Amino acid sequence: MFKKLSAEDFAALRGPFESGRQSPKHLGDMLFLSIFLQGLMYALGYFVIADASIYPNKDKILTIHFWITLIIYSIPAVYKKSQKIQYLVVILVSQNLFGIICYIMTLFTLGSQKYGIHFSKDTLLNFTYITLLIGFLIFIVTFIRFYILLIKGHYRKGSRKEEQRDNMENLIKSYLPVIIAGSVGLLFVM
């Protein structure tokens, strides 16, 4: 499928690497800091929110998620040898930290009896299946759209997408201190 594409078709996607924002050192620092945030989110999700939840098999979910998280964080001994593996680990960590844990906490909150929400276990499982199906469909549509844009050359050097990505990169660089301060403040408020 991707054999038709050349390195030039992906050139606009290399901006973060070339700017140094996603250099091995920065990604390694981000992984180190994410260990503490991962522990905080894990404790919040499983020992505060899940405590009062009637969600079925929450203990199994806790165990499986714990071991998957442990495996993800055991890879950093390998990632220092290859930037590609390091980038994969960062993707897995970010999806785990800002996607999976938040999704599981939402499911456990819906199953909690202390917030006045009373769903049955079957309703919770149906909600889970429906949201996972919707997420899978969104992933497929996004994958197809990205592939079509690659085939049409939208991510080549000098393309409009490259200009948009460069503008976003410059915007992030200029407002990064404000974003960090605001995020930390929001975290403390929550």
Coordinates of N, CA, C and O in Angstrom, one line a residue:
M1 N 0.8 -1.2 0.0 CA 0.0 0.0 0.0 C 0.9 1.3 0.0 O 0.6 2.2 -0.8
F2 N 1.9 1.3 0.9 CA 2.7 2.5 1.0 C 3.9 2.4 0.1 O 4.7 3.3 0.1
K3 N 4.1 1.3 -0.6 CA 5.3 1.1 -1.5 C 5.3 2.1 -2.7 O 6.3 2.4 -3.2
K4 N 4.1 2.6 -3.0 CA 4.1 3.6 -4.1 C 4.6 4.9 -3.7 O 5.0 5.7 -4.5
L5 N 4.7 5.2 -2.4 CA 5.1 6.5 -1.9 C 6.6 6.5 -1.7 O 7.2 5.6 -1.4
S6 N 7.1 7.7 -1.9 CA 8.6 7.9 -1.7 C 8.8 8.8 -0.5 O 7.8 9.3 0.1
A7 N 10.0 9.0 -0.1 CA 10.4 9.9 1.1 C 9.9 11.3 0.9 O 9.6 12.0 1.8
E8 N 9.9 11.8 -0.4 CA 9.4 13.1 -0.7 C 7.9 13.3 -0.3 O 7.5 14.4 0.0
D9 N 7.1 12.2 -0.4 CA 5.7 12.3 -0.1 C 5.5 12.6 1.4 O 4.4 13.1 1.8
F10 N 6.5 12.3 2.2 CA 6.3 12.5 3.7 C 7.2 13.7 4.2 O 7.3 13.9 5.4
A11 N 7.8 14.4 3.3 CA 8.7 15.5 3.7 C 8.2 16.5 4.7 O 8.8 17.0 5.6
A12 N 6.9 16.9 4.5 CA 6.3 17.9 5.3 C 6.1 17.4 6.8 O 6.0 18.2 7.7
L13 N 6.1 16.1 7.0 CA 5.9 15.5 8.3 C 7.2 15.5 9.1 O 7.2 15.2 10.3
R14 N 8.3 15.8 8.5 CA 9.6 15.8 9.2 C 9.9 17.1 9.9 O 10.9 17.2 10.6
G15 N 9.0 18.1 9.9 CA 9.3 19.4 10.5 C 9.6 19.3 12.0 O 10.6 19.9 12.4
P16 N 8.9 18.6 12.8 CA 9.2 18.5 14.2 C 10.6 17.9 14.5 O 11.3 18.3 15.4
F17 N 11.0 16.9 13.7 CA 12.3 16.3 13.8 C 13.4 17.4 13.5 O 14.4 17.5 14.2
E18 N 13.2 18.0 12.3 CA 14.2 19.0 11.9 C 14.3 20.2 12.8 O 15.4 20.8 12.9
S19 N 13.2 20.6 13.4 CA 13.3 21.8 14.3 C 13.9 21.4 15.6 O 14.3 22.3 16.4
G20 N 14.0 20.2 15.9 CA 14.6 19.8 17.2 C 13.6 19.5 18.3 O 13.9 19.1 19.4
R21 N 12.3 19.9 18.0 CA 11.3 19.7 19.0 C 11.1 18.2 19.4 O 10.7 17.9 20.5
Q22 N 11.3 17.4 18.4 CA 11.1 15.9 18.6 C 12.5 15.2 18.5 O 12.5 14.1 18.0
S23 N 13.5 15.8 19.0 CA 14.8 15.2 18.9 C 14.9 14.1 20.0 O 14.1 14.1 20.9
P24 N 15.8 13.1 19.9 CA 15.9 12.1 20.9 C 16.0 12.6 22.3 O 15.4 12.0 23.2
K25 N 16.8 13.7 22.5 CA 16.9 14.2 23.9 C 15.6 14.7 24.4 O 15.2 14.5 25.5
H26 N 14.9 15.5 23.6 CA 13.6 16.1 24.0 C 12.6 15.0 24.3 O 11.8 15.0 25.3
L27 N 12.5 14.0 23.4 CA 11.6 12.9 23.6 C 12.0 12.1 24.9 O 11.1 11.7 25.6
G28 N 13.3 11.9 25.1 CA 13.7 11.2 26.3 C 13.3 12.0 27.6 O 12.8 11.4 28.6
D29 N 13.5 13.3 27.6 CA 13.1 14.1 28.7 C 11.6 14.0 28.9 O 11.1 14.0 30.1
M30 N 10.8 14.0 27.8 CA 9.4 14.0 27.9 C 8.9 12.6 28.5 O 8.0 12.6 29.4
L31 N 9.6 11.6 28.1 CA 9.3 10.2 28.7 C 9.6 10.2 30.1 O 8.8 9.6 30.9
F32 N 10.7 10.8 30.6 CA 11.0 10.8 32.0 C 10.0 11.5 32.8 O 9.5 11.0 33.8
L33 N 9.6 12.6 32.4 CA 8.5 13.4 33.1 C 7.2 12.7 33.1 O 6.4 12.8 34.0
S34 N 6.9 12.0 32.0 CA 5.6 11.3 31.9 C 5.5 10.2 32.9 O 4.4 9.8 33.2
I35 N 6.6 9.6 33.4 CA 6.5 8.6 34.4 C 5.7 9.0 35.6 O 4.9 8.4 36.1
F36 N 6.0 10.3 36.1 CA 5.4 10.8 37.3 C 3.9 11.1 37.0 O 3.0 10.8 37.8
L37 N 3.6 11.7 35.8 CA 2.3 12.0 35.4 C 1.5 10.7 35.3 O 0.3 10.6 35.7
Q38 N 2.1 9.7 34.7 CA 1.4 8.4 34.5 C 1.0 7.8 35.9 O -0.1 7.3 36.1
G39 N 1.9 7.9 36.9 CA 1.6 7.4 38.2 C 0.5 8.1 38.8 O -0.4 7.5 39.5
L40 N 0.5 9.5 38.7 CA -0.6 10.3 39.2 C -2.0 9.9 38.6 O -3.0 9.7 39.3
M41 N -2.0 9.8 37.3 CA -3.2 9.5 36.6 C -3.7 8.1 36.9 O -4.9 7.8 37.1
Y42 N -2.8 7.2 37.0 CA -3.1 5.8 37.3 C -3.7 5.7 38.7 O -4.8 5.1 38.9
A43 N -3.1 6.4 39.7 CA -3.7 6.4 41.1 C -5.0 7.1 41.1 O -6.0 6.6 41.8
L44 N -5.2 8.2 40.4 CA -6.5 8.9 40.4 C -7.5 8.0 39.8 O -8.6 7.9 40.3
G45 N -7.2 7.3 38.7 CA -8.2 6.5 37.9 C -8.6 5.3 38.7 O -9.8 5.0 38.7
Y46 N -7.7 4.6 39.3 CA -8.0 3.3 39.9 C -8.3 3.3 41.4 O -9.0 2.5 41.8
F47 N -7.7 4.2 42.1 CA -7.9 4.2 43.5 C -8.8 5.3 44.0 O -9.2 5.3 45.2
V48 N -9.2 6.2 43.2 CA -10.2 7.2 43.6 C -11.5 7.0 42.8 O -12.5 6.8 43.4
I49 N -11.4 7.0 41.5 CA -12.6 6.9 40.7 C -13.2 5.5 40.7 O -14.4 5.3 40.8
A50 N -12.3 4.5 40.5 CA -12.8 3.1 40.3 C -13.3 2.5 41.6 O -14.0 1.5 41.6
D51 N -12.9 3.1 42.7 CA -13.2 2.6 44.0 C -14.7 2.3 44.2 O -15.2 1.3 44.7
A52 N -15.6 3.3 43.8 CA -17.0 3.2 44.0 C -17.7 2.7 42.7 O -19.0 2.7 42.7
S53 N -17.0 2.3 41.7 CA -17.6 1.9 40.5 C -18.1 0.4 40.5 O -17.5 -0.4 41.0
I54 N -19.2 0.2 39.8 CA -19.8 -1.1 39.6 C -19.4 -1.7 38.3 O -19.9 -2.7 37.9
Y55 N -18.5 -1.0 37.6 CA -18.1 -1.5 36.2 C -17.6 -2.9 36.3 O -16.8 -3.3 37.1
P56 N -18.1 -3.7 35.4 CA -17.8 -5.2 35.4 C -16.3 -5.4 35.1 O -15.7 -4.7 34.3
N57 N -15.7 -6.3 35.9 CA -14.3 -6.7 35.7 C -13.3 -5.6 35.8 O -12.3 -5.6 35.2
K58 N -13.6 -4.6 36.7 CA -12.7 -3.5 36.8 C -11.3 -3.9 37.4 O -10.3 -3.3 37.1
D59 N -11.3 -5.0 38.2 CA -10.0 -5.5 38.7 C -9.2 -6.1 37.6 O -7.9 -5.9 37.6
K60 N -9.8 -6.8 36.6 CA -9.1 -7.3 35.5 C -8.5 -6.2 34.6 O -7.4 -6.3 34.1
I61 N -9.4 -5.2 34.4 CA -9.0 -4.0 33.6 C -7.8 -3.4 34.3 O -6.8 -3.0 33.6
L62 N -7.8 -3.2 35.6 CA -6.7 -2.6 36.4 C -5.5 -3.4 36.2 O -4.4 -2.9 35.9
T63 N -5.5 -4.7 36.3 CA -4.3 -5.6 36.1 C -3.8 -5.5 34.7 O -2.6 -5.3 34.5
I64 N -4.6 -5.7 33.7 CA -4.2 -5.7 32.3 C -3.6 -4.3 32.0 O -2.5 -4.2 31.4
H65 N -4.2 -3.2 32.4 CA -3.7 -1.9 32.1 C -2.4 -1.7 32.8 O -1.5 -1.0 32.2
F66 N -2.3 -2.1 34.0 CA -1.0 -2.0 34.7 C 0.1 -2.7 34.0 O 1.2 -2.1 33.8
W67 N -0.1 -3.9 33.6 CA 1.0 -4.6 32.9 C 1.4 -4.0 31.5 O 2.5 -4.0 31.1
I68 N 0.3 -3.6 30.8 CA 0.6 -2.9 29.5 C 1.4 -1.6 29.7 O 2.4 -1.3 29.0
T69 N 1.1 -0.9 30.7 CA 1.8 0.4 31.1 C 3.2 0.0 31.5 O 4.2 0.7 31.1
L70 N 3.4 -1.0 32.3 CA 4.7 -1.4 32.7 C 5.6 -1.8 31.5 O 6.8 -1.5 31.4
I71 N 5.0 -2.6 30.6 CA 5.7 -3.0 29.4 C 6.2 -1.7 28.6 O 7.3 -1.7 28.1
I72 N 5.2 -0.8 28.4 CA 5.6 0.4 27.7 C 6.8 1.1 28.3 O 7.7 1.6 27.6
Y73 N 6.8 1.3 29.6 CA 7.8 2.0 30.3 C 9.1 1.1 30.5 O 10.1 1.7 30.9
S74 N 9.0 -0.2 30.1 CA 10.3 -1.0 30.2 C 11.1 -0.9 28.9 O 12.2 -1.3 28.9
I75 N 10.5 -0.3 27.9 CA 11.2 -0.2 26.6 C 12.3 0.9 26.6 O 13.2 0.8 25.8
P76 N 12.3 2.0 27.4 CA 13.3 3.0 27.3 C 14.7 2.5 27.3 O 15.6 3.2 26.8
A77 N 15.0 1.4 27.8 CA 16.4 0.9 27.7 C 16.7 0.6 26.2 O 17.9 0.7 25.8
V78 N 15.8 0.3 25.4 CA 16.0 0.0 24.0 C 15.9 1.3 23.2 O 16.6 1.4 22.2
Y79 N 15.0 2.2 23.5 CA 14.7 3.3 22.6 C 15.9 4.3 22.4 O 16.0 5.0 21.5
K80 N 16.9 4.2 23.3 CA 18.0 5.1 23.1 C 18.9 4.8 21.9 O 19.7 5.6 21.4
K81 N 18.7 3.5 21.4 CA 19.5 3.1 20.3 C 18.9 3.5 19.0 O 19.5 3.5 18.0
S82 N 17.6 3.7 19.0 CA 16.9 4.0 17.7 C 15.8 5.0 17.9 O 14.9 4.9 18.8
Q83 N 15.9 6.1 17.1 CA 14.9 7.2 17.3 C 13.5 6.7 16.9 O 12.5 7.2 17.4
K84 N 13.4 5.8 15.9 CA 12.1 5.2 15.5 C 11.4 4.5 16.7 O 10.2 4.7 16.9
I85 N 12.2 3.7 17.4 CA 11.6 3.0 18.5 C 11.2 4.0 19.6 O 10.1 3.9 20.2
Q86 N 12.0 5.0 19.8 CA 11.8 6.0 20.8 C 10.5 6.8 20.5 O 9.6 7.0 21.3
Y87 N 10.3 7.1 19.2 CA 9.1 7.8 18.7 C 7.9 6.9 18.9 O 6.8 7.4 19.4
L88 N 8.0 5.6 18.7 CA 6.9 4.7 18.9 C 6.5 4.6 20.4 O 5.4 4.7 20.8
V89 N 7.5 4.6 21.3 CA 7.3 4.6 22.7 C 6.6 5.9 23.1 O 5.6 5.8 23.9
V90 N 7.0 7.0 22.6 CA 6.3 8.3 22.9 C 4.8 8.3 22.5 O 4.0 8.7 23.2
I91 N 4.6 7.7 21.3 CA 3.2 7.6 20.8 C 2.4 6.7 21.8 O 1.3 7.1 22.2
L92 N 3.0 5.6 22.2 CA 2.2 4.7 23.1 C 2.0 5.3 24.4 O 0.9 5.2 25.0
V93 N 3.0 6.0 24.9 CA 2.8 6.7 26.2 C 1.8 7.8 26.2 O 0.9 7.9 27.0
S94 N 1.8 8.6 25.1 CA 0.9 9.7 25.0 C -0.6 9.1 24.8 O -1.5 9.7 25.4
Q95 N -0.7 8.1 24.1 CA -2.1 7.5 23.9 C -2.6 6.9 25.2 O -3.7 7.0 25.5
N96 N -1.6 6.3 25.9 CA -2.0 5.6 27.2 C -2.3 6.7 28.2 O -3.4 6.6 28.9
L97 N -1.5 7.8 28.3 CA -1.7 8.8 29.3 C -2.9 9.7 29.1 O -3.6 10.0 30.0
F98 N -3.1 10.1 27.8 CA -4.2 11.1 27.5 C -5.4 10.5 26.8 O -6.4 11.1 26.6
G99 N -5.3 9.2 26.5 CA -6.5 8.5 25.9 C -7.0 7.4 26.7 O -8.2 7.5 27.2
I100 N -6.3 6.4 26.9 CA -6.8 5.2 27.5 C -7.2 5.4 28.9 O -8.3 5.0 29.4
I101 N -6.3 6.1 29.7 CA -6.6 6.3 31.1 C -7.9 7.2 31.3 O -8.8 6.9 32.1
C102 N -8.0 8.2 30.5 CA -9.1 9.1 30.5 C -10.4 8.4 30.1 O -11.5 8.6 30.7
Y103 N -10.3 7.5 29.1 CA -11.5 6.7 28.7 C -11.9 5.8 29.8 O -13.1 5.7 30.1
I104 N -11.0 5.1 30.4 CA -11.3 4.1 31.5 C -11.9 4.9 32.7 O -12.8 4.4 33.3
M105 N -11.3 6.1 33.0 CA -11.9 6.8 34.2 C -13.3 7.3 33.9 O -14.1 7.3 34.8
T106 N -13.6 7.6 32.6 CA -14.9 8.0 32.2 C -15.9 6.8 32.4 O -17.0 7.0 33.0
L107 N -15.5 5.6 32.0 CA -16.3 4.4 32.1 C -16.5 4.1 33.6 O -17.7 3.8 34.0
F108 N -15.5 4.2 34.4 CA -15.6 4.0 35.8 C -16.5 5.0 36.5 O -17.3 4.7 37.4
T109 N -16.4 6.2 36.1 CA -17.3 7.3 36.6 C -18.8 7.0 36.3 O -19.6 7.2 37.1
L110 N -19.0 6.6 35.1 CA -20.4 6.3 34.7 C -20.9 5.1 35.5 O -22.1 5.0 35.8
G111 N -20.0 4.2 36.0 CA -20.5 3.1 36.8 C -20.4 3.3 38.3 O -20.7 2.5 39.1
S112 N -20.1 4.6 38.6 CA -20.0 4.9 40.1 C -21.4 5.2 40.6 O -22.2 5.8 40.0
Q113 N -21.6 4.7 41.8 CA -22.9 4.9 42.5 C -22.9 6.2 43.3 O -24.0 6.6 43.6
K114 N -21.8 6.7 43.6 CA -21.8 7.9 44.5 C -22.1 9.2 43.8 O -22.3 10.2 44.4
Y115 N -22.2 9.2 42.5 CA -22.5 10.5 41.8 C -24.0 10.6 41.3 O -24.3 11.5 40.6
G116 N -24.8 9.7 41.8 CA -26.2 9.7 41.5 C -26.5 9.1 40.1 O -27.6 9.3 39.6
I117 N -25.5 8.5 39.5 CA -25.7 7.9 38.2 C -26.0 6.4 38.4 O -25.1 5.8 39.0
H118 N -27.0 5.9 37.9 CA -27.3 4.5 38.2 C -27.6 3.8 36.9 O -28.7 3.7 36.3
F119 N -26.5 3.2 36.3 CA -26.6 2.4 35.1 C -26.3 0.9 35.5 O -25.6 0.6 36.5
S120 N -26.9 0.1 34.8 CA -26.7 -1.4 35.0 C -25.4 -1.8 34.3 O -24.8 -1.0 33.5
K121 N -24.9 -2.9 34.7 CA -23.6 -3.4 34.1 C -23.8 -3.7 32.6 O -22.9 -3.4 31.9
D122 N -25.0 -4.1 32.2 CA -25.2 -4.4 30.8 C -25.2 -3.0 30.0 O -24.6 -3.0 28.9
T123 N -25.8 -2.0 30.6 CA -25.8 -0.7 29.9 C -24.4 -0.2 29.8 O -24.0 0.4 28.8
L124 N -23.5 -0.4 30.9 CA -22.2 0.1 30.8 C -21.4 -0.7 29.7 O -20.6 0.0 29.0
L125 N -21.6 -1.9 29.6 CA -20.9 -2.7 28.6 C -21.3 -2.3 27.2 O -20.5 -2.2 26.3
N126 N -22.6 -2.1 27.0 CA -23.1 -1.6 25.7 C -22.5 -0.3 25.3 O -22.1 -0.1 24.2
F127 N -22.5 0.6 26.3 CA -21.9 1.9 26.1 C -20.4 1.8 25.7 O -19.9 2.4 24.8
T128 N -19.7 0.9 26.3 CA -18.3 0.6 26.0 C -18.1 0.1 24.6 O -17.3 0.6 23.8
Y129 N -19.0 -0.9 24.2 CA -18.9 -1.4 22.9 C -19.2 -0.4 21.8 O -18.5 -0.3 20.8
I130 N -20.2 0.4 22.1 CA -20.6 1.5 21.1 C -19.5 2.5 20.9 O -19.1 2.9 19.8
T131 N -18.9 3.0 22.1 CA -17.9 4.0 22.0 C -16.6 3.4 21.3 O -15.9 4.1 20.6
L132 N -16.2 2.2 21.6 CA -15.1 1.5 21.0 C -15.3 1.4 19.5 O -14.4 1.6 18.7
L133 N -16.5 1.0 19.1 CA -16.8 0.9 17.6 C -16.7 2.3 17.0 O -16.2 2.4 15.9
I134 N -17.3 3.3 17.6 CA -17.2 4.7 17.0 C -15.7 5.1 16.9 O -15.3 5.6 15.9
G135 N -14.9 4.8 17.9 CA -13.5 5.2 17.9 C -12.8 4.4 16.8 O -11.9 5.0 16.1
F136 N -13.1 3.1 16.6 CA -12.5 2.4 15.5 C -12.9 2.9 14.2 O -12.0 3.0 13.3
L137 N -14.1 3.3 14.0 CA -14.6 3.9 12.7 C -13.9 5.2 12.4 O -13.5 5.5 11.3
I138 N -13.7 6.0 13.5 CA -13.0 7.3 13.3 C -11.6 7.0 12.9 O -11.0 7.7 12.0
F139 N -10.9 6.0 13.5 CA -9.6 5.7 13.1 C -9.5 5.2 11.7 O -8.6 5.7 11.0
I140 N -10.4 4.4 11.2 CA -10.4 3.9 9.8 C -10.5 5.1 8.9 O -9.8 5.2 7.9
V141 N -11.5 6.0 9.1 CA -11.8 7.1 8.3 C -10.5 8.1 8.2 O -10.1 8.5 7.2
T142 N -9.9 8.3 9.4 CA -8.7 9.1 9.5 C -7.6 8.5 8.7 O -6.8 9.2 8.0
F143 N -7.4 7.2 8.8 CA -6.3 6.5 8.1 C -6.5 6.6 6.6 O -5.6 7.0 5.9
I144 N -7.7 6.4 6.1 CA -8.0 6.5 4.7 C -7.8 7.9 4.2 O -7.2 8.1 3.1
R145 N -8.3 8.9 5.0 CA -8.1 10.3 4.6 C -6.6 10.7 4.5 O -6.2 11.3 3.5
F146 N -5.8 10.2 5.5 CA -4.4 10.5 5.5 C -3.7 9.9 4.3 O -2.9 10.5 3.6
Y147 N -4.1 8.7 4.0 CA -3.5 7.9 2.8 C -3.8 8.7 1.5 O -3.0 8.8 0.7
I148 N -5.1 9.1 1.4 CA -5.5 9.8 0.2 C -4.7 11.1 0.0 O -4.2 11.5 -1.1
L149 N -4.5 11.8 1.1 CA -3.7 13.1 1.1 C -2.3 12.8 0.7 O -1.6 13.6 0.0
L150 N -1.7 11.7 1.3 CA -0.3 11.4 0.9 C -0.2 11.1 -0.6 O 0.7 11.5 -1.3
I151 N -1.2 10.3 -1.1 CA -1.2 9.9 -2.6 C -1.3 11.2 -3.4 O -0.6 11.3 -4.4
K152 N -2.1 12.2 -3.0 CA -2.2 13.4 -3.8 C -1.1 14.4 -3.6 O -1.1 15.4 -4.2
G153 N -0.1 14.1 -2.7 CA 1.0 14.9 -2.5 C 0.9 16.1 -1.6 O 1.6 17.1 -1.7
H154 N -0.1 16.0 -0.7 CA -0.3 17.1 0.2 C 0.7 17.3 1.3 O 0.7 18.3 2.0
Y155 N 1.6 16.3 1.5 CA 2.6 16.4 2.5 C 4.0 16.5 1.9 O 5.0 16.2 2.6
R156 N 4.1 16.9 0.7 CA 5.4 17.1 0.1 C 6.0 18.5 0.5 O 5.2 19.3 1.0
K157 N 7.3 18.7 0.3 CA 7.9 20.0 0.6 C 7.2 21.1 -0.3 O 7.0 20.9 -1.5
G158 N 6.9 22.2 0.3 CA 6.4 23.3 -0.4 C 4.8 23.2 -0.6 O 4.2 24.1 -1.1
S159 N 4.2 22.2 0.0 CA 2.8 22.1 -0.1 C 2.1 23.0 0.9 O 2.7 23.5 1.8
R160 N 0.8 23.1 0.7 CA 0.0 23.9 1.7 C 0.0 23.3 3.1 O 0.0 24.0 4.1
K161 N 0.0 22.0 3.1 CA 0.0 21.3 4.4 C 1.3 21.6 5.2 O 1.3 21.8 6.4
E162 N 2.4 21.7 4.4 CA 3.7 22.0 5.1 C 3.7 23.4 5.6 O 4.1 23.6 6.8
E163 N 3.1 24.3 4.9 CA 3.0 25.7 5.4 C 2.1 25.8 6.7 O 2.4 26.4 7.6
Q164 N 1.0 25.0 6.7 CA 0.1 25.0 7.8 C 0.9 24.4 9.0 O 0.7 24.9 10.2
R165 N 1.6 23.3 8.8 CA 2.4 22.7 9.9 C 3.5 23.6 10.4 O 3.7 23.6 11.6
D166 N 4.1 24.3 9.5 CA 5.2 25.3 9.9 C 4.6 26.4 10.8 O 5.1 26.8 11.8
N167 N 3.4 26.9 10.3 CA 2.7 28.0 11.1 C 2.3 27.5 12.5 O 2.5 28.2 13.5
M168 N 1.8 26.2 12.6 CA 1.5 25.6 13.9 C 2.7 25.4 14.7 O 2.7 25.7 15.9
E169 N 3.8 25.0 14.1 CA 5.1 24.8 14.8 C 5.6 26.1 15.4 O 6.0 26.2 16.6
N170 N 5.5 27.2 14.6 CA 5.9 28.5 15.1 C 5.0 29.1 16.2 O 5.4 29.7 17.2
L171 N 3.7 28.8 16.1 CA 2.7 29.2 17.1 C 3.0 28.5 18.4 O 3.0 29.1 19.5
I172 N 3.3 27.2 18.3 CA 3.5 26.4 19.5 C 4.8 26.9 20.2 O 4.9 27.1 21.4
K173 N 5.8 27.2 19.4 CA 7.1 27.7 20.0 C 6.9 29.0 20.7 O 7.4 29.3 21.7
S174 N 6.1 29.9 20.1 CA 6.0 31.2 20.7 C 5.1 31.2 21.9 O 5.3 32.1 22.8
Y175 N 4.1 30.4 21.9 CA 3.1 30.3 23.1 C 3.4 29.2 24.0 O 2.6 28.9 24.9
L176 N 4.5 28.4 23.9 CA 4.7 27.3 24.7 C 4.8 27.6 26.2 O 4.2 26.9 27.0
P177 N 5.5 28.7 26.7 CA 5.4 29.0 28.1 C 4.0 29.3 28.6 O 3.7 28.9 29.7
V178 N 3.2 30.0 27.8 CA 1.8 30.3 28.2 C 1.0 29.0 28.3 O 0.2 28.8 29.2
I179 N 1.2 28.1 27.3 CA 0.5 26.8 27.3 C 0.9 26.0 28.6 O 0.0 25.4 29.2
I180 N 2.2 25.9 28.9 CA 2.6 25.1 30.0 C 2.1 25.7 31.3 O 1.5 25.0 32.2
A181 N 2.2 27.0 31.5 CA 1.7 27.7 32.7 C 0.2 27.5 32.8 O -0.4 27.2 33.9
G182 N -0.6 27.6 31.7 CA -2.0 27.4 31.8 C -2.4 26.0 32.1 O -3.3 25.7 32.8
S183 N -1.7 25.1 31.5 CA -1.9 23.6 31.8 C -1.7 23.3 33.2 O -2.5 22.6 33.9
V184 N -0.6 23.8 33.8 CA -0.3 23.5 35.2 C -1.3 24.1 36.1 O -1.8 23.5 37.1
G185 N -1.7 25.4 35.8 CA -2.7 26.0 36.6 C -4.1 25.3 36.5 O -4.7 25.1 37.5
L186 N -4.4 24.8 35.3 CA -5.7 24.1 35.2 C -5.6 22.8 35.9 O -6.6 22.4 36.6
L187 N -4.5 22.1 35.9 CA -4.3 20.9 36.7 C -4.5 21.1 38.2 O -5.2 20.3 38.8
F188 N -3.9 22.2 38.7 CA -4.1 22.5 40.1 C -5.6 22.9 40.5 O -6.1 22.6 41.5
V189 N -6.2 23.6 39.5 CA -7.6 23.9 39.8 C -8.5 22.7 39.8 O -9.4 22.5 40.6
M190 N -8.2 21.7 38.9 CA -9.0 20.5 38.9 C -8.7 19.7 40.1 O -9.5 19.0 40.7

